[in-house]
GROMACS .gro file of C-alpha atoms in nm:
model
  103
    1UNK     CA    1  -1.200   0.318  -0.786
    2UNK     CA    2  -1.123   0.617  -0.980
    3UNK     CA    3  -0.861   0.423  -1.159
    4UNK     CA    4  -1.162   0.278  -1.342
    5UNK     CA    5  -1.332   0.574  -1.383
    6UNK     CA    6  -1.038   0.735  -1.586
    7UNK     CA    7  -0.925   0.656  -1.941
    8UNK     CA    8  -0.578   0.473  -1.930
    9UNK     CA    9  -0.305   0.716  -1.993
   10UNK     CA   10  -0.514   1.001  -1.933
   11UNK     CA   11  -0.412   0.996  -1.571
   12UNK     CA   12  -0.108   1.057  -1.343
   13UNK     CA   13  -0.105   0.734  -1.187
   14UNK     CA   14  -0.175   0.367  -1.340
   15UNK     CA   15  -0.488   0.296  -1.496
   16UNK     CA   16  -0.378  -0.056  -1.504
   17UNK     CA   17  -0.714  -0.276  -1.447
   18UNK     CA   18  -0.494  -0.586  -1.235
   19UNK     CA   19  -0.341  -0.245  -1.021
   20UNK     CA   20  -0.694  -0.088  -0.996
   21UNK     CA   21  -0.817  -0.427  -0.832
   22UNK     CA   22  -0.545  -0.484  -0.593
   23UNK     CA   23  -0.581  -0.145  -0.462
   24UNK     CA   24  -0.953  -0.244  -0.431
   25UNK     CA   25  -0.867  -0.567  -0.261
   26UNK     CA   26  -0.625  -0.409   0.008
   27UNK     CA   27  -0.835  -0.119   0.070
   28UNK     CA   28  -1.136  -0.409   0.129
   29UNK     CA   29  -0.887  -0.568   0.360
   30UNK     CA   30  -0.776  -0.262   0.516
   31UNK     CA   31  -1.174  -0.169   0.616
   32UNK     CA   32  -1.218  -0.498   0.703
   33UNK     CA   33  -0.942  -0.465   0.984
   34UNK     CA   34  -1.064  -0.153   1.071
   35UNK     CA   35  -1.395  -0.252   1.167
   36UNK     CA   36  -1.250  -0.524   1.406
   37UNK     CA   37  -1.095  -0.296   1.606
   38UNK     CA   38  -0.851  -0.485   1.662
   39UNK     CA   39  -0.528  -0.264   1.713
   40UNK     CA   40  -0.244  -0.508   1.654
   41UNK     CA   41  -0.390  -0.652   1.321
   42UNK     CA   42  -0.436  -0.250   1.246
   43UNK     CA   43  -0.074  -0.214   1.279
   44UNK     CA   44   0.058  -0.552   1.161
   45UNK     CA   45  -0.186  -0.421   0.801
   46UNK     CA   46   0.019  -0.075   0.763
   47UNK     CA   47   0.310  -0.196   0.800
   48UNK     CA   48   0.295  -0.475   0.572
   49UNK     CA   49   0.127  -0.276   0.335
   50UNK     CA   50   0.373   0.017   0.398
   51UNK     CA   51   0.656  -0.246   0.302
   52UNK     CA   52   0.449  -0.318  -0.011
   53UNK     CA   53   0.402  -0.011  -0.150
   54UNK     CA   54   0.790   0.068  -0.066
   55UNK     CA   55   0.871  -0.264  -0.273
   56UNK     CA   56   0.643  -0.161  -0.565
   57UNK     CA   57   0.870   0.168  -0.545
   58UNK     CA   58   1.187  -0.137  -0.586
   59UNK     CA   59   1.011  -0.257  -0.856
   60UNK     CA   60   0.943  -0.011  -1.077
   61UNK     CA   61   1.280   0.167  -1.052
   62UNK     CA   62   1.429  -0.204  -1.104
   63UNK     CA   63   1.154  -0.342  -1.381
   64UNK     CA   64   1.077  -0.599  -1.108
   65UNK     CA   65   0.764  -0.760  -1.134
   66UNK     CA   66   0.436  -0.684  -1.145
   67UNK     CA   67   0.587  -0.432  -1.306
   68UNK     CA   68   0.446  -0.576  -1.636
   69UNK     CA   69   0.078  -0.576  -1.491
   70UNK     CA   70   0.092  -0.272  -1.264
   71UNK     CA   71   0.217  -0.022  -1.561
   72UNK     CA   72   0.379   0.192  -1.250
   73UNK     CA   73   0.424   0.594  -1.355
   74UNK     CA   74   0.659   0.856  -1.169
   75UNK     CA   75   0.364   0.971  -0.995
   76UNK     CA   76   0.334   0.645  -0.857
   77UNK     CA   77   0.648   0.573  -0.776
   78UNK     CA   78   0.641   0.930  -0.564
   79UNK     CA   79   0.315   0.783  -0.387
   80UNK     CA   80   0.465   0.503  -0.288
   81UNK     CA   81   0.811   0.607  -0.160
   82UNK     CA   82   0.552   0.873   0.087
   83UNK     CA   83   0.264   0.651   0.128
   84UNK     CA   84   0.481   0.359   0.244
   85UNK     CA   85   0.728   0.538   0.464
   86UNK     CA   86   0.432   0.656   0.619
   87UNK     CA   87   0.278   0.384   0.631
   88UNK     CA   88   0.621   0.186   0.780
   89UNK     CA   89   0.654   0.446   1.062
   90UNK     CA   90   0.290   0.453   1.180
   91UNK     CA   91   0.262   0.036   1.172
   92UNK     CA   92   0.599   0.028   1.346
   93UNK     CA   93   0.535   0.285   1.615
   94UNK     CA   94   0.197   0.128   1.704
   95UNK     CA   95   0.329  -0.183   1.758
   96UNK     CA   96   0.623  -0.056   1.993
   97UNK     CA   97   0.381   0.112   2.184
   98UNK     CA   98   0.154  -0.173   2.255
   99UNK     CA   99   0.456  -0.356   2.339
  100UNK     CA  100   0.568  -0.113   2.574
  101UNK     CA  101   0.179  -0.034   2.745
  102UNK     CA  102   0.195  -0.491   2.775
  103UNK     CA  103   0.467  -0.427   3.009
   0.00000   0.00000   0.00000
């Protein structure tokens, strides 16, 4: 949201408009998941997006699209690598412990 709120190019990150509305999309999504309560579709959500952020680190270090939408800084690319690892590790580990409490 702030993405909108800020000038382009006056901020670290993007101020892309198509990356401003993803963001707004997923984090929709993500809230939407979280109010179900449901724990695997919690996990299934940060991993996946973990491995999207991590690829949108790829992307911009390889001018892979949406590259040419996104407008990715270093900041961003920083963000992602930490967001998404995180992201990766806490989606992963909640799955293999549900798997291992279904035993």
């Amino acid at each position: 949201m702030a993405g909108f709120l800020i000038p382009a190019g006056r901020g670290l990150t993007s101020g892309a408009a198509p990356y401003n509305i993803f963001h707004l999309c997923f984090g929709s999504m993500g809230l939407i998941i979280l109010w179900s309560r449901r724990a695997a579709l919690m996990n299934l959500f940060n991993l996946g997006f973990g491995l999207i952020d991590l690829y949108q680190a790829l992307a911009s270090f390889l001018h892979l699209p949406p590259e040419k939408y996104f407008h990715w800084t270093r900041v961003d690319d920083i963000l992602h690598i930490l967001i998404g690892l995180a992201l990766v590790i806490i989606g992963a580990y909640g799955m293999l412990r549900r798997d291992r409490s279904q035993r």
